[in-house]
CSV table of C-alpha atoms and ligand atoms in Angstrom, one decimal:
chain,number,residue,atom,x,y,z
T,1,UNK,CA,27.4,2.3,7.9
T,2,UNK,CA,28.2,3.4,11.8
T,3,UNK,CA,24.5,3.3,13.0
T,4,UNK,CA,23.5,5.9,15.9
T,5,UNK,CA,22.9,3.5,18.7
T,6,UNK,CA,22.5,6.5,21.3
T,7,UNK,CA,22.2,10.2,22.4
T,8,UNK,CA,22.0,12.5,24.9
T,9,UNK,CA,22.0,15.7,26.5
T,10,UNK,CA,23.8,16.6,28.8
T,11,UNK,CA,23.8,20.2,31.2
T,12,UNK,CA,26.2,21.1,33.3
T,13,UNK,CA,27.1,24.5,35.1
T,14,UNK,CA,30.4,24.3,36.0
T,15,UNK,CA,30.5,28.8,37.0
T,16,UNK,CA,28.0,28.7,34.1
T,17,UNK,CA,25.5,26.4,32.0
T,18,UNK,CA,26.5,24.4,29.1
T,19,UNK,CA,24.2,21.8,27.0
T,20,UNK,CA,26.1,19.0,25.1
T,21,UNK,CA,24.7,16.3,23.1
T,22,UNK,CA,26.8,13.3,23.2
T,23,UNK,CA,25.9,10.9,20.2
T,24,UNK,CA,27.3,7.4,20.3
T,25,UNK,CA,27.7,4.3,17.6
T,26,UNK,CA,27.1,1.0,17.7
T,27,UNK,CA,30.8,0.3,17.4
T,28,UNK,CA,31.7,2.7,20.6
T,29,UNK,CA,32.5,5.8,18.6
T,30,UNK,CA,31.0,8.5,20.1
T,31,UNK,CA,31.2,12.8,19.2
T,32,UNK,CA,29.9,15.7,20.7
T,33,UNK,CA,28.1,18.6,20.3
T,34,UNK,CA,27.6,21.9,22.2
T,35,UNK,CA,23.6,23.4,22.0
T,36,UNK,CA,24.3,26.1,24.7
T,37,UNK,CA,22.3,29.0,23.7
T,38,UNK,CA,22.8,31.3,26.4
T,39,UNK,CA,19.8,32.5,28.7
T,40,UNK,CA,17.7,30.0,26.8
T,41,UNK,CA,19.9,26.5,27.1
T,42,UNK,CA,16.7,24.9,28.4
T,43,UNK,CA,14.6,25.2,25.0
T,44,UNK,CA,17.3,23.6,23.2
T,45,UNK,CA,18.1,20.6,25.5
T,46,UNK,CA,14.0,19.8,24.7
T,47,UNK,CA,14.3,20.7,21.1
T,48,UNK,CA,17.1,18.1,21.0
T,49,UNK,CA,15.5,15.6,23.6
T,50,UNK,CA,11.9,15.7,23.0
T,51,UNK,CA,12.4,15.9,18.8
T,52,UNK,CA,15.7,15.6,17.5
T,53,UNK,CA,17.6,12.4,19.3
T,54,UNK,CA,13.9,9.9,18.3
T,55,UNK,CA,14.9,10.9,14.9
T,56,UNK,CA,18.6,9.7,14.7
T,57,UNK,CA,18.6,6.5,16.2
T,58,UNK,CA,19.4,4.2,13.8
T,59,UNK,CA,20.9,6.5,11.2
T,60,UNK,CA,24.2,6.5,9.7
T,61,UNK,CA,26.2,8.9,11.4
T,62,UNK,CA,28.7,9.4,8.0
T,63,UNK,CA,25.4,10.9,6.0
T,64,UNK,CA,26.0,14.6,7.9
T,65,UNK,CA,25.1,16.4,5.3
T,66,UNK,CA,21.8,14.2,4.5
T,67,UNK,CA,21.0,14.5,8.5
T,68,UNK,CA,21.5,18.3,8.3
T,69,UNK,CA,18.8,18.5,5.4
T,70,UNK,CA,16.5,16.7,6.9
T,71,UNK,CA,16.7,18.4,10.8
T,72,UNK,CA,16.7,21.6,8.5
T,73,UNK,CA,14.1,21.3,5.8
T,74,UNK,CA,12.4,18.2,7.6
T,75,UNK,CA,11.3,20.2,10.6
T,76,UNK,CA,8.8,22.7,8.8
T,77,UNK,CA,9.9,25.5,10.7
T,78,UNK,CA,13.3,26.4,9.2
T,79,UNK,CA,15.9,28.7,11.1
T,80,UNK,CA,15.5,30.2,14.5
T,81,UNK,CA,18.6,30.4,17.1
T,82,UNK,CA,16.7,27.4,18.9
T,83,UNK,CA,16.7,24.9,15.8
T,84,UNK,CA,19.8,25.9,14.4
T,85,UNK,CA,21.6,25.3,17.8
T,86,UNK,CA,20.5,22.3,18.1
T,87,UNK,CA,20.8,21.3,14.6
T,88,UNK,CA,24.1,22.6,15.4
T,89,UNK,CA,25.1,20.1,18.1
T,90,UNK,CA,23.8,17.2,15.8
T,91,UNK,CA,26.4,18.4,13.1
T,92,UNK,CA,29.4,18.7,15.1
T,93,UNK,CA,28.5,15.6,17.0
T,94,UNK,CA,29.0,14.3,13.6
T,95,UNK,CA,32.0,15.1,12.4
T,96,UNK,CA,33.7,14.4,15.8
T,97,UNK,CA,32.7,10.8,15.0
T,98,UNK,CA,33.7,11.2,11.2
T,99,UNK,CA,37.0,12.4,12.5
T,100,UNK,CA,37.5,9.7,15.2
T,101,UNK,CA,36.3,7.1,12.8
T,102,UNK,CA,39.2,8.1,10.4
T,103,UNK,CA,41.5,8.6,13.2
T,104,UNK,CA,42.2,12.4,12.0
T,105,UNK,CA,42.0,16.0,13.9
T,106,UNK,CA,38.9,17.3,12.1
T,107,UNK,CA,40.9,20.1,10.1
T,108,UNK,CA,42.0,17.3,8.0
T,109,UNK,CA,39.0,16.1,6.6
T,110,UNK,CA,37.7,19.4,5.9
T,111,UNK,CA,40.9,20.6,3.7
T,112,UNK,CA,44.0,20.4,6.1
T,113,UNK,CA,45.6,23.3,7.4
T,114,UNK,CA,45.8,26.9,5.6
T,115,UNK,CA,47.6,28.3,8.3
T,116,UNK,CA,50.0,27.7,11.1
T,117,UNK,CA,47.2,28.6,14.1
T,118,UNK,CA,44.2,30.8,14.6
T,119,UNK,CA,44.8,34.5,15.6
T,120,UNK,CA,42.2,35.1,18.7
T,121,UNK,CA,42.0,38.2,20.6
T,122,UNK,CA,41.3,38.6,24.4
T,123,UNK,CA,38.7,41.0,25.9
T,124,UNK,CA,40.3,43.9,28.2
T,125,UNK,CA,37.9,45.8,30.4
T,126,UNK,CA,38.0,48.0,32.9
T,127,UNK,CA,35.8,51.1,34.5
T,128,UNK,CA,38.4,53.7,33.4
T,129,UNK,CA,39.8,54.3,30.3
T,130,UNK,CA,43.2,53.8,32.9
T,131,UNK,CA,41.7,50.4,34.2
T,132,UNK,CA,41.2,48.9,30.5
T,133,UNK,CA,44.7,50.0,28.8
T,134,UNK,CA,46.2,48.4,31.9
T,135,UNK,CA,44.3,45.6,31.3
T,136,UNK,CA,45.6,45.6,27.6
T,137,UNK,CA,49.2,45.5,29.0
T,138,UNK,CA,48.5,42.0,30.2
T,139,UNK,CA,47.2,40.3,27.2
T,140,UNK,CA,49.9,42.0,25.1
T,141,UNK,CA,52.7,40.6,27.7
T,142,UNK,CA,50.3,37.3,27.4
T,143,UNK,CA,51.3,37.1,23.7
T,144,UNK,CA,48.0,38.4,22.5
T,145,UNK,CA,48.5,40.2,19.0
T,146,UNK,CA,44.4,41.4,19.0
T,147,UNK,CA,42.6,42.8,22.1
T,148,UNK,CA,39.6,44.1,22.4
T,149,UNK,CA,38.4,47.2,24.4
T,150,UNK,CA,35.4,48.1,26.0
T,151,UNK,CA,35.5,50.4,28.8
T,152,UNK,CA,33.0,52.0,31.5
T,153,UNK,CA,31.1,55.2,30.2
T,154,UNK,CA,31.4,58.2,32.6
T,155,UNK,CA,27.7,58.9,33.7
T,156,UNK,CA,26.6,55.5,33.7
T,157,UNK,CA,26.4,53.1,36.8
T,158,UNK,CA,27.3,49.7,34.5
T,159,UNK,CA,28.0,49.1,30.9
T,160,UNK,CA,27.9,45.7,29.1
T,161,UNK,CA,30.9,43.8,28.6
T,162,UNK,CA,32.3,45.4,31.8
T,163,UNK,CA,32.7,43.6,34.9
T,164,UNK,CA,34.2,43.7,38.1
T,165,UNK,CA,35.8,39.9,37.1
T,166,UNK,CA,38.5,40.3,34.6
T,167,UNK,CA,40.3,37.3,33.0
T,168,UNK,CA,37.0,35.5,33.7
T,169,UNK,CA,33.5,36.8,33.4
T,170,UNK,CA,29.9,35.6,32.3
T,171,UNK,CA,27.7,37.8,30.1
T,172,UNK,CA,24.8,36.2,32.1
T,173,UNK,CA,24.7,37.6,35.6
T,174,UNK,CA,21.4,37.0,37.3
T,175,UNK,CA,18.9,34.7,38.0
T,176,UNK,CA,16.6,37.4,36.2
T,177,UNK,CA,17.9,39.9,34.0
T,178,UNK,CA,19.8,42.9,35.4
T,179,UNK,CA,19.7,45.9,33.7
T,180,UNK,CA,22.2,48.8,32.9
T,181,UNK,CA,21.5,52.1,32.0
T,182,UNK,CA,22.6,53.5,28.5
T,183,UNK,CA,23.2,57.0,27.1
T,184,UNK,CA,24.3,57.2,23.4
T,185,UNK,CA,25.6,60.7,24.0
T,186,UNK,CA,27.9,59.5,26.6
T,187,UNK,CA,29.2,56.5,25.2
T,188,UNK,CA,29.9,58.5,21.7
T,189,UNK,CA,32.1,61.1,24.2
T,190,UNK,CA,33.9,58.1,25.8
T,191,UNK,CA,34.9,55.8,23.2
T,192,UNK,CA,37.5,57.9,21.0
T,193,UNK,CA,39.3,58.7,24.2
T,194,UNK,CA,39.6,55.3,24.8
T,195,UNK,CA,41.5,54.1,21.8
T,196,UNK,CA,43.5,57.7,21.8
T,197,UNK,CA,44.8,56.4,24.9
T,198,UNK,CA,45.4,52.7,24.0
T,199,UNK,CA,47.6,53.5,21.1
T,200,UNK,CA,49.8,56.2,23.1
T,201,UNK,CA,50.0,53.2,25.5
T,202,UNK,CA,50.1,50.4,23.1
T,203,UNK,CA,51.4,51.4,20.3
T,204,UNK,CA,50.7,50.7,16.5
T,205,UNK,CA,51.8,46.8,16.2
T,206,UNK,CA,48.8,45.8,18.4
T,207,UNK,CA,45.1,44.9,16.9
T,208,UNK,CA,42.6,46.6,18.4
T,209,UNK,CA,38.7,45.7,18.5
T,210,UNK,CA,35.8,47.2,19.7
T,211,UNK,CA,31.7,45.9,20.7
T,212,UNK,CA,29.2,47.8,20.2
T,213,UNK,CA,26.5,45.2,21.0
T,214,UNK,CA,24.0,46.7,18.8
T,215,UNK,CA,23.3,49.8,21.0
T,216,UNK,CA,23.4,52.5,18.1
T,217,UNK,CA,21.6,54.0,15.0
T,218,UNK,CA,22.8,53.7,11.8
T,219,UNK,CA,23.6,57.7,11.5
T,220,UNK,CA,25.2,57.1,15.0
T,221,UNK,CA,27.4,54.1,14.2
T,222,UNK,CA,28.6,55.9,11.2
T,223,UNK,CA,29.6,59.2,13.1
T,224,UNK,CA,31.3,56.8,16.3
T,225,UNK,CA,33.4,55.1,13.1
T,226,UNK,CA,34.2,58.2,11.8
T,227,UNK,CA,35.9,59.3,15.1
T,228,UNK,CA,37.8,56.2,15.4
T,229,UNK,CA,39.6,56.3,12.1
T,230,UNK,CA,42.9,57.8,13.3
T,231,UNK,CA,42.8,55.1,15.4
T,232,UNK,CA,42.9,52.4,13.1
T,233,UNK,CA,40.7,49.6,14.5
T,234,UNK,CA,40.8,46.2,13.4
T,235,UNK,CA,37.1,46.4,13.6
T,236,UNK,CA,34.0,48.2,15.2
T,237,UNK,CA,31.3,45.4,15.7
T,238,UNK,CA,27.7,45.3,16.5
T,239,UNK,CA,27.3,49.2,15.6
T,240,UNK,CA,23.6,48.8,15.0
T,241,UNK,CA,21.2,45.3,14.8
T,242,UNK,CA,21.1,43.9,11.6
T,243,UNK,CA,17.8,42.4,11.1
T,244,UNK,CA,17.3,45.5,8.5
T,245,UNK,CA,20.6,44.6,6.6
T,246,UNK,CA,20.4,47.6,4.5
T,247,UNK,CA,21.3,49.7,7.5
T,248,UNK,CA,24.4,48.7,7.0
T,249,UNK,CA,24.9,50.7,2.9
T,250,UNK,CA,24.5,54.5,5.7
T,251,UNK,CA,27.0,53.3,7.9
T,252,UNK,CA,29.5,52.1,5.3
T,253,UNK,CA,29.2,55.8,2.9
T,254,UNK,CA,30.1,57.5,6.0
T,255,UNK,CA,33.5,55.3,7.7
T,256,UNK,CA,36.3,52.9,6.5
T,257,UNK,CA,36.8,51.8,9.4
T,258,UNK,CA,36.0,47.8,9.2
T,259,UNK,CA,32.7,46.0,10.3
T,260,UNK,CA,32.2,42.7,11.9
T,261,UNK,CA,28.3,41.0,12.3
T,262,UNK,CA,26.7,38.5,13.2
T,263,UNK,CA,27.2,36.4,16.5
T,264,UNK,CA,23.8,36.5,16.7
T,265,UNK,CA,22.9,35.2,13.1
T,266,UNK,CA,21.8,32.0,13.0
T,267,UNK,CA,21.6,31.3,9.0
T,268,UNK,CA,23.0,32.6,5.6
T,269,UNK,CA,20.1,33.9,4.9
T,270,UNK,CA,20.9,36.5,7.9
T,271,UNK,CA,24.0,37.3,6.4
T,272,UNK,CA,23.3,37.0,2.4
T,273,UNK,CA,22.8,40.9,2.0
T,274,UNK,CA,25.4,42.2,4.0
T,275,UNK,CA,27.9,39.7,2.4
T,276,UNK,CA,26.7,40.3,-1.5
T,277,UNK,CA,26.7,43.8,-1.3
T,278,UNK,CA,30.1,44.1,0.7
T,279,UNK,CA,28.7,46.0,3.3
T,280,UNK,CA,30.9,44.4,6.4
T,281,UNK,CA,34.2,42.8,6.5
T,282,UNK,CA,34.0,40.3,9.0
T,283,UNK,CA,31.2,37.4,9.4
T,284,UNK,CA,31.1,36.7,13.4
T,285,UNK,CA,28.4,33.4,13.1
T,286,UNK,CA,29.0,30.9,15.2
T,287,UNK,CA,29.6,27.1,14.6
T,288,UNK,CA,27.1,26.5,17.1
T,289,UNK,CA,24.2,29.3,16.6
T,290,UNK,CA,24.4,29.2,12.7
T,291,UNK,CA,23.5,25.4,12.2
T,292,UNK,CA,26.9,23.7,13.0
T,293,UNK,CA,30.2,23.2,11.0
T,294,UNK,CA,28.3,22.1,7.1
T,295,UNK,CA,26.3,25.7,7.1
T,296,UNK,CA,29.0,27.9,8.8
T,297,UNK,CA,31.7,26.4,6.2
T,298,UNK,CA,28.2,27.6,3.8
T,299,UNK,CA,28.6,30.8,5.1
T,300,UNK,CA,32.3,30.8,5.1
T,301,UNK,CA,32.5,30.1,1.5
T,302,UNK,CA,29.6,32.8,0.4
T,303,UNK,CA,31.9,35.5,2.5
T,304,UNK,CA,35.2,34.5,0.6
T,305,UNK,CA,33.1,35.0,-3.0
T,306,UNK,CA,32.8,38.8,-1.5
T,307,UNK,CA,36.5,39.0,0.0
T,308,UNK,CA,34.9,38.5,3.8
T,309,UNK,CA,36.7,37.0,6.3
T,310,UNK,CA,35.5,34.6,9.3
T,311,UNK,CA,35.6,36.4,13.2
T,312,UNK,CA,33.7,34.0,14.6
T,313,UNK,CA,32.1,34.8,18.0
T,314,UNK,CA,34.1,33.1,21.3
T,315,UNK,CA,33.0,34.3,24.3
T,316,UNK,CA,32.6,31.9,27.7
T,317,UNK,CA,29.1,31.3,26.8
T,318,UNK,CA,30.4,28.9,23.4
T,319,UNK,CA,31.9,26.0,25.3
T,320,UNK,CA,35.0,24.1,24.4
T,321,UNK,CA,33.5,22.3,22.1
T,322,UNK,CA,32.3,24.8,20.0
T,323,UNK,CA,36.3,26.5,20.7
T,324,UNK,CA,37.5,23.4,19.0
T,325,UNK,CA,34.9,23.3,16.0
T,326,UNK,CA,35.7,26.2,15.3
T,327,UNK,CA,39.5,26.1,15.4
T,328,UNK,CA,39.3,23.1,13.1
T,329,UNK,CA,37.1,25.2,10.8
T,330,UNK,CA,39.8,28.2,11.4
T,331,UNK,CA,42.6,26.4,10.4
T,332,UNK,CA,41.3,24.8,7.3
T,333,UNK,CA,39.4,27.9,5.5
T,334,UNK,CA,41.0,30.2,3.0
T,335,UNK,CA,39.2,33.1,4.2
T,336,UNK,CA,39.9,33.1,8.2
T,337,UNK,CA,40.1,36.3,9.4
T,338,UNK,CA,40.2,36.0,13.8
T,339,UNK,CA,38.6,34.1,16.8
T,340,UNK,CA,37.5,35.9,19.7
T,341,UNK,CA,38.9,34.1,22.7
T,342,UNK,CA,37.5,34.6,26.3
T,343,UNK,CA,39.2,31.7,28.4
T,344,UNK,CA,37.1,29.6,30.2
T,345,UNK,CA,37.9,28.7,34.1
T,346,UNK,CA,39.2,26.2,35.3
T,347,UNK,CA,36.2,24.9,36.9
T,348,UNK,CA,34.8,24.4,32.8
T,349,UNK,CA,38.2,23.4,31.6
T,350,UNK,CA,38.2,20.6,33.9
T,351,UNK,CA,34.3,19.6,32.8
T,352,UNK,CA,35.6,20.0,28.8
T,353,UNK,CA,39.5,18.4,28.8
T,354,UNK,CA,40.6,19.4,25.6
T,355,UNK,CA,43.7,19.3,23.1
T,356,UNK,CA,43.3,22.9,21.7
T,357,UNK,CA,46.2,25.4,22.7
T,358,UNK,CA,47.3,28.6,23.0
T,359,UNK,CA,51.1,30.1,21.6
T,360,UNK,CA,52.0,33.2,21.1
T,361,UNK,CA,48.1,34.7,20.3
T,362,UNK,CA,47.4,32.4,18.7
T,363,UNK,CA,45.2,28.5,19.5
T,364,UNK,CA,45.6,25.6,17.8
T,365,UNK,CA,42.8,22.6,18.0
T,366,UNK,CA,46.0,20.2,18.4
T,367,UNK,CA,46.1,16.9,16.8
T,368,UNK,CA,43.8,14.5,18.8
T,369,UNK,CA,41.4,12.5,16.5
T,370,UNK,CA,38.1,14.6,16.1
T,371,UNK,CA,37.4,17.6,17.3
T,372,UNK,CA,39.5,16.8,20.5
T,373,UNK,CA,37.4,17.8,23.3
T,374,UNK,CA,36.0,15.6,25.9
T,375,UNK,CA,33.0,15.7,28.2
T,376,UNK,CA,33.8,14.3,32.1
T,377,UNK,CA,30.5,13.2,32.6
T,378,UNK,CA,31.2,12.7,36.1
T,379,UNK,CA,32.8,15.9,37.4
T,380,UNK,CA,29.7,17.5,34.8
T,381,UNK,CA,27.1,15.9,37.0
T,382,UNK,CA,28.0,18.1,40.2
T,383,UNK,CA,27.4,21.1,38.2
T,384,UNK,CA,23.5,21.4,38.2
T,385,UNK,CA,21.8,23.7,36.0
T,386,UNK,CA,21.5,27.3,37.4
T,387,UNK,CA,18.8,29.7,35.8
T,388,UNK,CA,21.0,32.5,34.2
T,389,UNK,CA,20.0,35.8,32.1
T,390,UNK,CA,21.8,38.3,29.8
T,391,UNK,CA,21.2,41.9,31.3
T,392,UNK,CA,19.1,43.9,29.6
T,393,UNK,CA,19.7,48.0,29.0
T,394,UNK,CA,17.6,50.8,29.1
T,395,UNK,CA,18.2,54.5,28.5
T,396,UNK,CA,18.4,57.0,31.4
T,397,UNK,CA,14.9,57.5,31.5
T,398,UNK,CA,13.6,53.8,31.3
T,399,UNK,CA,12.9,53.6,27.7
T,400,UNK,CA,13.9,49.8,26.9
T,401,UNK,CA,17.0,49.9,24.4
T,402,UNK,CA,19.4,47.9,22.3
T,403,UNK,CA,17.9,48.3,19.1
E,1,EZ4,O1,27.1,39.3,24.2
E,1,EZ4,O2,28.3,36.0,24.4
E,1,EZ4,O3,31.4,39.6,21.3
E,1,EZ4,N1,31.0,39.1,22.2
E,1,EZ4,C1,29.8,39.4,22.8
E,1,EZ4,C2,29.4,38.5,23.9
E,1,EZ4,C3,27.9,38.2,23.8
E,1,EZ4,C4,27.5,37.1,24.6
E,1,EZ4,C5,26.0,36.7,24.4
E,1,EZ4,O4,25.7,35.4,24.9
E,1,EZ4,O5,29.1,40.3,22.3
E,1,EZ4,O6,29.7,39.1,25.1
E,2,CO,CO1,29.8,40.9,20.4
């Protein structure tokens, strides 16, 4: 038995917000957990405060999957990207101890290594198509064997998943939400030109990956895949939301080119259609929006029935500690597939000191006991929180979009 003696949440903005539950043992053992759920990191800190941490004192912090099962079925209300983060943070918390406790990296207790790293690709962006190949250039001569493109559209003031900031740059950019314009038409023009002119520049070896963030219909996603076959993408993600998971059987009649979904999944259940029928190719949930390490392993497995591999979401918004869970869970699965990689600065490096590297485009979570990321409480405390949105997007003539 290693009773919970403690736990606590912790935010911290160090150039943007992250919630972390620290949960400690009587004997001094103590893991962590990221709950940041971007634009709404708030909620979860309460969720975890006001009704999660009352409920764990006192437990055994080995039972993790008995402790999952009763946050999860215990609660009433089951899913929800606010429950499962949190439930998330308890579960990684978890096995952080469980890891310590048996002086092991995590990726040992869950099966060893399966490979020698985790593949990740960068984001390159840029205004111009010119701007984002250049861009390329320097994650290619970083090492970086997968990039992903996204690049202004011609017409439109701002495009998500541009910014002015390029190694380093925050989905969340306002105190309220901004908002950028979209045109469909214009962006369908733009794209193909794009990736014609990363693989004159780039070349064939290179991966190349593309967002869509939701913005198009099924009938649109399938034509945009369509025009990007001679370009052979690793994958198009996001073409259209997936809460109607059958809109995925229109896209894939139309293009080969491959599919990744789900960052913003939260459960299996989000996924169970498009994964039983075959209808993407890469699962992007998250270990900490899809109820922590147990249920994305769930997921993992499911996927690996149906020949799906793992792309988990990484972008700045997942902190270091979530980077590390999910390396662990890289490492160790038979189906890994890639890990999106947006570095953090240095500011939230510092906040987050962690054993996790990066080698020729490739990270490794390193061989710390755990999960191998640390939380300077200190330097964490002159970081207040700082109200932050995701932009939302409209078309030219105001209707609200994204699907
Ligand atoms: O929009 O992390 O693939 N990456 C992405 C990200 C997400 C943000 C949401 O918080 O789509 O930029
Ligand atoms: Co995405």
């Amino acid at each position: 038995m290693l009773k919970i003696k403690d736990a606590r949440v912790v935010v911290t903005c160090p150039g943007r917000n992250f919630v972390t539950l620290r949960i400690e043992t009587a004997d001094g053992v103590y893991g962590l957990g990221d709950a940041t759920l971007n634009g709404r990191e708030l909620a979860v800190a309460s969720y975890l405060t006001d009704h999660v941490i009352p409920c764990l004192i006192g437990r055994d912090a080995h039972q993790i999957e008995d402790i999952w099962q009763y946050l999860y079925k215990g609660a009433y209300w089951r899913r929800g990207p606010v429950t499962m983060s949190a439930i998330a943070a308890v579960d990684m918390a978890l096995w952080d101890i469980k890891a310590k406790a048996a002086n092991m990296p995590l990726y040992q207790l869950l099966g060893g290594a399966c490979r020698t790293g985790v593949m990740v690709y960068g984001h390159a962006n840029g205004q111009t198509v010119e701007e984002t190949v250049e861009e390329a250039l320097k994650y290619r001569a970083m090492g970086y064997k997968a990039i992903r493109l996204q690049s202004g559209v011609p017409g439109l003031p701002s495009t998500y998943g541009v910014s002015k900031d390029k190694m380093f740059y925050e989905p969340a950019d306002g105190s309220l939400p901004t908002e950028n314009v979209w045109s469909t038409a214009k962006y369908l023009r733009a794209v193909p030109q794009l990736f014609e002119a990363a693989r004159l520049v780039l070349g064939e070896e290179v991966h190349l990956l593309h967002d869509v963030h939701h913005r198009l219909t099924p009938i649109e996603a399938a034509r945009l895949g369509k025009s990007l076959e001679p370009y052979r993408l690793f994958w198009m993600e996001d073409p259209t939301p997936a809460e109607n998971q059958e809109a995925f059987r229109l896209i894939r009649q139309h293009t080969t080119t491959p599919l990744a979904v789900g960052e913003v999944f939260n459960s299996i259940w989000d996924a169970k259609d498009l994964i039983q029928n075959q209808l993407i190719d890469y699962i992007r949930a998250t270990v900490v929006h899809a109820g922590g390490i147990t249920h994305l392993r769930r997921i993992a497995n499911l996927a690996d029935l149906y020949q799906i591999r793992t792309g988990c979401h990484g972008a700045t918004d997942l902190s270091p500690v979530t980077m590390a869970a999910a390396l662990h869970v890289g490492l160790s699965i038979p189906n890994f597939g890639i890990q999106e990689y947006m570095r953090h600065t240095v500011e939230t490096d510092a906040v987050f000191p962690h054993a996790y590297t990066f080698q020729d485009g490739s990270l490794h979570p390193g061989d710390a006991p755990g999960l191998g990321v640390d939380l300077d409480e200190a330097l964490a405390a002159k970081y207040p929180y700082s109200r932050a949105f995701l932009p939302v997007n409209r078309l030219e003539d105001g209707t609200l979009h994204s699907w």
